[in-house]
Amino acid sequence: MSSGCANKESNMNESPRLHALDSYQIMDTLPQEEFDDITELASIICGTPISLITFLDSKRQWFKSRVGLDISETSRGHAFCHYAIQFPDEVTMVEDSFQDERFRDNPLVTGDTRMRFYAGAPLITPDGHALGSLCVIDHEPRTLTNEQQRALRLLSKRVVERLELRKTNLKSEQMLRSSDHKLLALTEQSPNFIGVLNDSLAFTYVNKGYDGASSEELVGRSALDGLYNEFREEFVIACKEVLQSGNQAKLKLKLKAQSNDEKWVSCRLSPLKSDTGMLSSILMTGTDITEQLKTEASEKESRAYYESLFFSNPNAVARISLDGILEDINDSTVRIYGYTKEEAVGQHFMTFVDPAFALDAAEAFTKTLEGQPSSFEGKALRKGGVTIDVMVTVVPVIVDGEVRKLQIVTNDITEVKRAQNLIMEQAEAQSAIFESVSEGFLALDRNMSIIYLNNVCASFLRKSKEELLHKPLFELFPNLESSALFTKCQEVNTTGTHVHFRETFPLSKKTLDIDVYQTQHGIAIHFLDVTDKVVALEDYGRMYYVASRIKNSVLVLNSDETIAWANESFLNLLGVALNQAQGSKVSELLDNGNVNLGAVTSFRERLKGEAFLSDEIEIHTREGQRLWLQADVTSALDEHGMVKQYFVILSDHTQLKETKDELRQQADQLFLQNKDLQEFTYIVSHNLRAPVANILGVTSLLGRVDRNSAAFDTSLDYLRTSATQLDTVLKDMNVILSIRDRRDIVEKEPVSLAEVWQQVSEDLREPLAKCGARVTVDIQEGLCASGLKAHVYSVFHNLLSNAVKYRSGERALHIRLKCFGSSDKGVVVSFSDNGSGFDKKKAGDNIFKLYKRFHTNKEGRGIGLYLVKTHVEAMGGRIYVESQLNVGTRFLIYLN
């Protein structure tokens, strides 16, 4: 691009090129919307902040239209477009001017313009002359895709078309002024509408008729008659301006038409002088731009539709070349695959395909190259090698009957697949559960045919599953039609209500507990062989004897939860006699303060639906002793399957509970002590080590330096500074350790927030006045917080002094304090300022840590916020902070 031959050829063609440029009379003309629209469209398509339409004469580069740039021209010697016009058949692109020896020292690169990237399509006339370029510019290195380069060349052709139209109009106006005969010949042959208006805006001449009216009929009529009302005022104002100033004017007008179709024209108004030299009439030329506007609107709509489908699609969408190379991706692709756009573009699409599905992807790609959309389901690779489940659709982009590009749409179905697998696993697990339990289970459809049964049920019925499935239950076993099971199944099938009952099964003489309930497809039957349990009930009487002699508390409850019997241990626990306990409920024998009523209520409600349960309850004896009891409950059923009694065994777990609580407290204390040790180690290693090392180094140096020398005095000052730093750190340690030593022994008292704030304000009055701070205070009258006055003072003092220290230099400091009581949150303290703020996300969890600072341009030790949080928590409170850089900071404190 920089060869000597190219420069020589450029110099040989320069004179004809400048002559061609002059013929368009475009230099130093006013901005025009038709050129500005093209410039803006180029900036949008290429995604650059700057775009220009430039023309080069012998000395300068002048900008006819510009987006994102304030200057209107530059020296030709500095113009990138000087190189672009030497290569009329291509887009000249400079990806990084810092790396290009031709431009790295260019003032447009090193100056305020900061041109790093440039791409220019030359403006080539029909005679082959390069007048300038349509170019796009960015402040960062980058490149353009093939589609963007093609779009830039197409738009440069649109610029030349408008130049040619301008040239035609100029010739028409020149010929009109030079000769009436030539004027008539030209206007009659012109495809555009040409007319002359007098100062009353009536036609005195038109070259052709319009919308059913001949040219003769239009002469004498007002030009306003053919305009819609909303355009008349603008037209009148423009005509007056032309007649008064002698300047041209250009309008875009919508004309009335008999066909009711909209007809748009680009209209130019030029002043005409009378024989006396006065501006007396107007030359009106109009070009029908209806189809052009429709085309532009259609193109804009299509572009917007495509961008919506591509960029706003929740699925990953990528455009790839016929070689399989990614040329562009949307934000969803970045989110799903984890790669940035820069990392992904330029890669082959197979890079993101799991190798196990490479064949499926290749087949879909090949099929789409033939013009047929294709889809496949497989796995893709995220950044880092993590696989995800995807549904991929490959669609051909067909232009003029040929596949030009491919578009891949990827739907992340990982969660869907996970849900499907979970459902399958649950179904398999449910089936395994049904097969592993000792209870029988079978499901019937609405015709009472068996659609599922487990092995227990098949064994109980003494037939194989194959013999039973899809057969009517009561036809296989006619004897069951006289059973309660048959009656209950009919009832549930009709009412949909679950039933539970006990029956001696006719086929085996076994006693069964049976549940029948409705399902989506029919009914389900669950049964349990309780023959042995029924026999066991007969042995319960003998158990009473044993229960009365064990140390654990034992009691028997009736079905209404009243006490039927209790052993001596339970009666001693409550301090009542058996005759006092019998007929009473346990809750009636305990005062509200002697039992956790919530646990008892939950325990009692659960007894109604459980055959056996175990739970822990807390009670207080009449002597004030706190006990934790483990309650194991078993229900006894009568012959109808109804609860007859509950057997309850209470075991004293108090010692075990207290041991667990003690261990938990010790673990919490060890955690706090370990945290204190870590922070103490941090202070020693990071803050004590440096000044101590400095002192040792200086004292070693003092022995070798002349006492009367300047070096000795300098070293002595350095020693004094290090000692001061060491003293400051030791004071910080003393403050921190004193707070922690008193952390668990703080004796709280009511502290008036208004009084403490007044004291802090007085102490900091001088720095507040010096910086001109405005303080707004709203403290609820008589509001007190439970804590230590010294702690509250420290919190207010550190917050207020920090607000002064880290105030913004761009505005006056404004501090707001609001304190009020809340029924659910206690005392709420809101402290905010409009200072410099900090980046909370960047600070992370270091905000309240010791020696952590976020403003390196201000002096400080990073201990203030640490003390604020430590004092708040020492008083049993909580603190939260919100901050935004260059906006301000707000602290929320909750105290008791």
PDB file of C-alpha atoms in Angstrom, residues 104-262:
ATOM      1  CA  ARG A 104       2.741   6.365  14.769  1.00  0.00           C
ATOM      2  CA  ASP A 105       4.069   9.988  14.870  1.00  0.00           C
ATOM      3  CA  ASN A 106       1.020  11.510  13.128  1.00  0.00           C
ATOM      4  CA  PRO A 107      -0.541  14.374  15.201  1.00  0.00           C
ATOM      5  CA  LEU A 108      -3.960  12.752  14.706  1.00  0.00           C
ATOM      6  CA  VAL A 109      -2.562   9.697  16.504  1.00  0.00           C
ATOM      7  CA  THR A 110      -0.519  11.410  19.210  1.00  0.00           C
ATOM      8  CA  GLY A 111      -2.874  14.353  19.764  1.00  0.00           C
ATOM      9  CA  ASP A 112      -6.367  14.719  21.262  1.00  0.00           C
ATOM     10  CA  THR A 113      -7.992  12.808  18.380  1.00  0.00           C
ATOM     11  CA  ARG A 114      -6.219   9.586  19.509  1.00  0.00           C
ATOM     12  CA  MET A 115      -6.750   7.688  16.224  1.00  0.00           C
ATOM     13  CA  ARG A 116      -5.708   4.061  16.796  1.00  0.00           C
ATOM     14  CA  PHE A 117      -7.927   2.350  14.211  1.00  0.00           C
ATOM     15  CA  TYR A 118      -8.866   3.557  10.720  1.00  0.00           C
ATOM     16  CA  ALA A 119     -10.805   2.008   7.840  1.00  0.00           C
ATOM     17  CA  GLY A 120     -11.677   4.001   4.700  1.00  0.00           C
ATOM     18  CA  ALA A 121     -13.575   3.166   1.511  1.00  0.00           C
ATOM     19  CA  PRO A 122     -12.602   5.594  -1.311  1.00  0.00           C
ATOM     20  CA  LEU A 123     -15.277   7.721  -3.035  1.00  0.00           C
ATOM     21  CA  ILE A 124     -14.822   6.772  -6.715  1.00  0.00           C
ATOM     22  CA  THR A 125     -16.568   8.840  -9.427  1.00  0.00           C
ATOM     23  CA  PRO A 126     -17.956   7.192 -12.591  1.00  0.00           C
ATOM     24  CA  ASP A 127     -14.767   8.470 -14.295  1.00  0.00           C
ATOM     25  CA  GLY A 128     -12.584   6.604 -11.794  1.00  0.00           C
ATOM     26  CA  HIS A 129     -11.362   9.562  -9.728  1.00  0.00           C
ATOM     27  CA  ALA A 130     -10.969   9.116  -5.936  1.00  0.00           C
ATOM     28  CA  LEU A 131     -12.316  12.318  -4.368  1.00  0.00           C
ATOM     29  CA  GLY A 132     -12.010  11.276  -0.717  1.00  0.00           C
ATOM     30  CA  SER A 133     -13.348   8.494   1.467  1.00  0.00           C
ATOM     31  CA  LEU A 134     -16.083   7.268   3.769  1.00  0.00           C
ATOM     32  CA  CYS A 135     -14.091   6.241   6.828  1.00  0.00           C
ATOM     33  CA  VAL A 136     -14.628   4.953  10.382  1.00  0.00           C
ATOM     34  CA  ILE A 137     -12.258   5.610  13.303  1.00  0.00           C
ATOM     35  CA  ASP A 138     -11.812   4.190  16.814  1.00  0.00           C
ATOM     36  CA  HIS A 139      -9.646   5.068  19.798  1.00  0.00           C
ATOM     37  CA  GLU A 140      -8.749   1.404  20.355  1.00  0.00           C
ATOM     38  CA  PRO A 141      -7.036  -1.171  18.066  1.00  0.00           C
ATOM     39  CA  ARG A 142      -9.545  -3.376  16.219  1.00  0.00           C
ATOM     40  CA  THR A 143     -10.529  -4.749  12.786  1.00  0.00           C
ATOM     41  CA  LEU A 144     -13.628  -5.026  10.574  1.00  0.00           C
ATOM     42  CA  THR A 145     -15.365  -8.209   9.444  1.00  0.00           C
ATOM     43  CA  ASN A 146     -15.773  -8.931   5.751  1.00  0.00           C
ATOM     44  CA  GLU A 147     -19.459  -7.953   6.011  1.00  0.00           C
ATOM     45  CA  GLN A 148     -18.603  -4.606   7.632  1.00  0.00           C
ATOM     46  CA  GLN A 149     -16.031  -3.848   4.923  1.00  0.00           C
ATOM     47  CA  ARG A 150     -18.577  -4.698   2.238  1.00  0.00           C
ATOM     48  CA  ALA A 151     -21.151  -2.451   3.914  1.00  0.00           C
ATOM     49  CA  LEU A 152     -18.599   0.405   4.002  1.00  0.00           C
ATOM     50  CA  ARG A 153     -17.967   0.057   0.251  1.00  0.00           C
ATOM     51  CA  LEU A 154     -21.720   0.011  -0.487  1.00  0.00           C
ATOM     52  CA  LEU A 155     -22.272   3.144   1.596  1.00  0.00           C
ATOM     53  CA  SER A 156     -19.391   4.902  -0.194  1.00  0.00           C
ATOM     54  CA  LYS A 157     -21.239   4.237  -3.468  1.00  0.00           C
ATOM     55  CA  ARG A 158     -24.373   5.841  -1.966  1.00  0.00           C
ATOM     56  CA  VAL A 159     -22.273   8.973  -1.240  1.00  0.00           C
ATOM     57  CA  VAL A 160     -21.109   9.135  -4.868  1.00  0.00           C
ATOM     58  CA  GLU A 161     -24.710   8.689  -6.100  1.00  0.00           C
ATOM     59  CA  ARG A 162     -25.734  11.745  -4.069  1.00  0.00           C
ATOM     60  CA  LEU A 163     -22.759  13.668  -5.478  1.00  0.00           C
ATOM     61  CA  GLU A 164     -23.863  12.804  -8.994  1.00  0.00           C
ATOM     62  CA  LEU A 165     -27.401  13.964  -8.183  1.00  0.00           C
ATOM     63  CA  ARG A 166     -25.966  17.222  -6.849  1.00  0.00           C
ATOM     64  CA  LYS A 167     -23.923  17.626 -10.009  1.00  0.00           C
ATOM     65  CA  THR A 168     -27.013  17.094 -12.160  1.00  0.00           C
ATOM     66  CA  ASN A 169     -28.985  19.676 -10.188  1.00  0.00           C
ATOM     67  CA  LEU A 170     -26.137  22.165 -10.432  1.00  0.00           C
ATOM     68  CA  LYS A 171     -25.964  21.727 -14.198  1.00  0.00           C
ATOM     69  CA  SER A 172     -29.718  22.195 -14.431  1.00  0.00           C
ATOM     70  CA  GLU A 173     -29.589  25.433 -12.458  1.00  0.00           C
ATOM     71  CA  GLN A 174     -26.632  26.729 -14.484  1.00  0.00           C
ATOM     72  CA  MET A 175     -28.336  26.010 -17.762  1.00  0.00           C
ATOM     73  CA  LEU A 176     -31.537  27.654 -16.575  1.00  0.00           C
ATOM     74  CA  ARG A 177     -29.669  30.852 -15.796  1.00  0.00           C
ATOM     75  CA  SER A 178     -27.592  30.881 -19.044  1.00  0.00           C
ATOM     76  CA  SER A 179     -30.285  30.507 -21.699  1.00  0.00           C
ATOM     77  CA  ASP A 180     -34.055  30.323 -21.825  1.00  0.00           C
ATOM     78  CA  HIS A 181     -33.866  28.035 -24.836  1.00  0.00           C
ATOM     79  CA  LYS A 182     -31.394  25.705 -23.206  1.00  0.00           C
ATOM     80  CA  LEU A 183     -33.414  25.899 -19.991  1.00  0.00           C
ATOM     81  CA  LEU A 184     -36.565  24.699 -21.656  1.00  0.00           C
ATOM     82  CA  ALA A 185     -34.764  21.906 -23.480  1.00  0.00           C
ATOM     83  CA  LEU A 186     -33.108  20.734 -20.286  1.00  0.00           C
ATOM     84  CA  THR A 187     -36.144  20.944 -18.061  1.00  0.00           C
ATOM     85  CA  GLU A 188     -38.413  19.170 -20.536  1.00  0.00           C
ATOM     86  CA  GLN A 189     -35.991  16.247 -20.729  1.00  0.00           C
ATOM     87  CA  SER A 190     -35.192  16.121 -16.993  1.00  0.00           C
ATOM     88  CA  PRO A 191     -36.684  13.196 -15.066  1.00  0.00           C
ATOM     89  CA  ASN A 192     -37.031  15.524 -12.067  1.00  0.00           C
ATOM     90  CA  PHE A 193     -39.785  18.045 -11.408  1.00  0.00           C
ATOM     91  CA  ILE A 194     -38.669  21.642 -12.153  1.00  0.00           C
ATOM     92  CA  GLY A 195     -40.772  24.728 -11.566  1.00  0.00           C
ATOM     93  CA  VAL A 196     -40.510  28.471 -10.989  1.00  0.00           C
ATOM     94  CA  LEU A 197     -42.444  30.211  -8.175  1.00  0.00           C
ATOM     95  CA  ASN A 198     -43.229  33.916  -7.900  1.00  0.00           C
ATOM     96  CA  ASP A 199     -43.092  35.763  -4.593  1.00  0.00           C
ATOM     97  CA  SER A 200     -46.714  34.640  -3.948  1.00  0.00           C
ATOM     98  CA  LEU A 201     -45.543  31.017  -4.237  1.00  0.00           C
ATOM     99  CA  ALA A 202     -47.632  30.440  -7.387  1.00  0.00           C
ATOM    100  CA  PHE A 203     -46.161  28.483 -10.318  1.00  0.00           C
ATOM    101  CA  THR A 204     -45.097  30.614 -13.304  1.00  0.00           C
ATOM    102  CA  TYR A 205     -43.491  27.629 -15.010  1.00  0.00           C
ATOM    103  CA  VAL A 206     -43.404  23.817 -14.587  1.00  0.00           C
ATOM    104  CA  ASN A 207     -41.618  21.326 -16.837  1.00  0.00           C
ATOM    105  CA  LYS A 208     -44.228  18.570 -16.534  1.00  0.00           C
ATOM    106  CA  GLY A 209     -47.556  17.743 -14.977  1.00  0.00           C
ATOM    107  CA  TYR A 210     -48.145  15.960 -11.703  1.00  0.00           C
ATOM    108  CA  ASP A 211     -50.768  13.488 -10.455  1.00  0.00           C
ATOM    109  CA  GLY A 212     -53.303  13.951 -13.250  1.00  0.00           C
ATOM    110  CA  ALA A 213     -52.792  17.703 -13.800  1.00  0.00           C
ATOM    111  CA  SER A 214     -50.955  18.976 -16.901  1.00  0.00           C
ATOM    112  CA  SER A 215     -48.129  21.526 -16.754  1.00  0.00           C
ATOM    113  CA  GLU A 216     -50.488  24.158 -18.205  1.00  0.00           C
ATOM    114  CA  GLU A 217     -53.048  23.485 -15.452  1.00  0.00           C
ATOM    115  CA  LEU A 218     -50.427  23.856 -12.718  1.00  0.00           C
ATOM    116  CA  VAL A 219     -49.226  27.288 -13.896  1.00  0.00           C
ATOM    117  CA  GLY A 220     -50.888  29.985 -11.786  1.00  0.00           C
ATOM    118  CA  ARG A 221     -51.764  27.574  -8.949  1.00  0.00           C
ATOM    119  CA  SER A 222     -50.164  27.858  -5.491  1.00  0.00           C
ATOM    120  CA  ALA A 223     -47.470  25.328  -4.705  1.00  0.00           C
ATOM    121  CA  LEU A 224     -49.117  24.923  -1.283  1.00  0.00           C
ATOM    122  CA  ASP A 225     -52.101  23.206  -2.896  1.00  0.00           C
ATOM    123  CA  GLY A 226     -50.092  20.066  -3.533  1.00  0.00           C
ATOM    124  CA  LEU A 227     -48.680  19.818   0.029  1.00  0.00           C
ATOM    125  CA  TYR A 228     -50.086  18.210   3.162  1.00  0.00           C
ATOM    126  CA  ASN A 229     -50.987  20.741   5.861  1.00  0.00           C
ATOM    127  CA  GLU A 230     -48.158  19.723   8.220  1.00  0.00           C
ATOM    128  CA  PHE A 231     -45.548  20.668   5.570  1.00  0.00           C
ATOM    129  CA  ARG A 232     -46.993  24.033   4.429  1.00  0.00           C
ATOM    130  CA  GLU A 233     -45.609  26.220   7.234  1.00  0.00           C
ATOM    131  CA  GLU A 234     -42.105  24.794   6.812  1.00  0.00           C
ATOM    132  CA  PHE A 235     -42.309  25.364   3.024  1.00  0.00           C
ATOM    133  CA  VAL A 236     -43.459  28.986   3.396  1.00  0.00           C
ATOM    134  CA  ILE A 237     -40.676  29.788   5.902  1.00  0.00           C
ATOM    135  CA  ALA A 238     -38.047  28.235   3.613  1.00  0.00           C
ATOM    136  CA  CYS A 239     -39.281  30.215   0.586  1.00  0.00           C
ATOM    137  CA  LYS A 240     -39.181  33.495   2.531  1.00  0.00           C
ATOM    138  CA  GLU A 241     -35.647  32.743   3.678  1.00  0.00           C
ATOM    139  CA  VAL A 242     -34.527  32.048   0.087  1.00  0.00           C
ATOM    140  CA  LEU A 243     -35.997  35.349  -1.193  1.00  0.00           C
ATOM    141  CA  GLN A 244     -34.560  37.351   1.709  1.00  0.00           C
ATOM    142  CA  SER A 245     -31.063  35.841   2.035  1.00  0.00           C
ATOM    143  CA  GLY A 246     -30.384  34.619  -1.489  1.00  0.00           C
ATOM    144  CA  ASN A 247     -29.299  31.239  -0.089  1.00  0.00           C
ATOM    145  CA  GLN A 248     -30.553  27.877  -1.226  1.00  0.00           C
ATOM    146  CA  ALA A 249     -32.789  25.686   0.895  1.00  0.00           C
ATOM    147  CA  LYS A 250     -33.519  21.995   0.849  1.00  0.00           C
ATOM    148  CA  LEU A 251     -36.664  20.304   2.141  1.00  0.00           C
ATOM    149  CA  LYS A 252     -38.148  16.832   2.271  1.00  0.00           C
ATOM    150  CA  LEU A 253     -41.883  17.110   1.481  1.00  0.00           C
ATOM    151  CA  LYS A 254     -44.841  14.763   1.270  1.00  0.00           C
ATOM    152  CA  LEU A 255     -47.130  15.570  -1.697  1.00  0.00           C
ATOM    153  CA  LYS A 256     -50.819  14.871  -2.133  1.00  0.00           C
ATOM    154  CA  ALA A 257     -51.696  12.192  -4.671  1.00  0.00           C
ATOM    155  CA  GLN A 258     -55.008  11.058  -6.163  1.00  0.00           C
ATOM    156  CA  SER A 259     -54.012   7.440  -5.657  1.00  0.00           C
ATOM    157  CA  ASN A 260     -53.854   8.056  -1.872  1.00  0.00           C
ATOM    158  CA  ASP A 261     -50.303   6.710  -1.938  1.00  0.00           C
ATOM    159  CA  GLU A 262     -47.671   8.753  -0.115  1.00  0.00           C
TER     160      GLU A 262
END
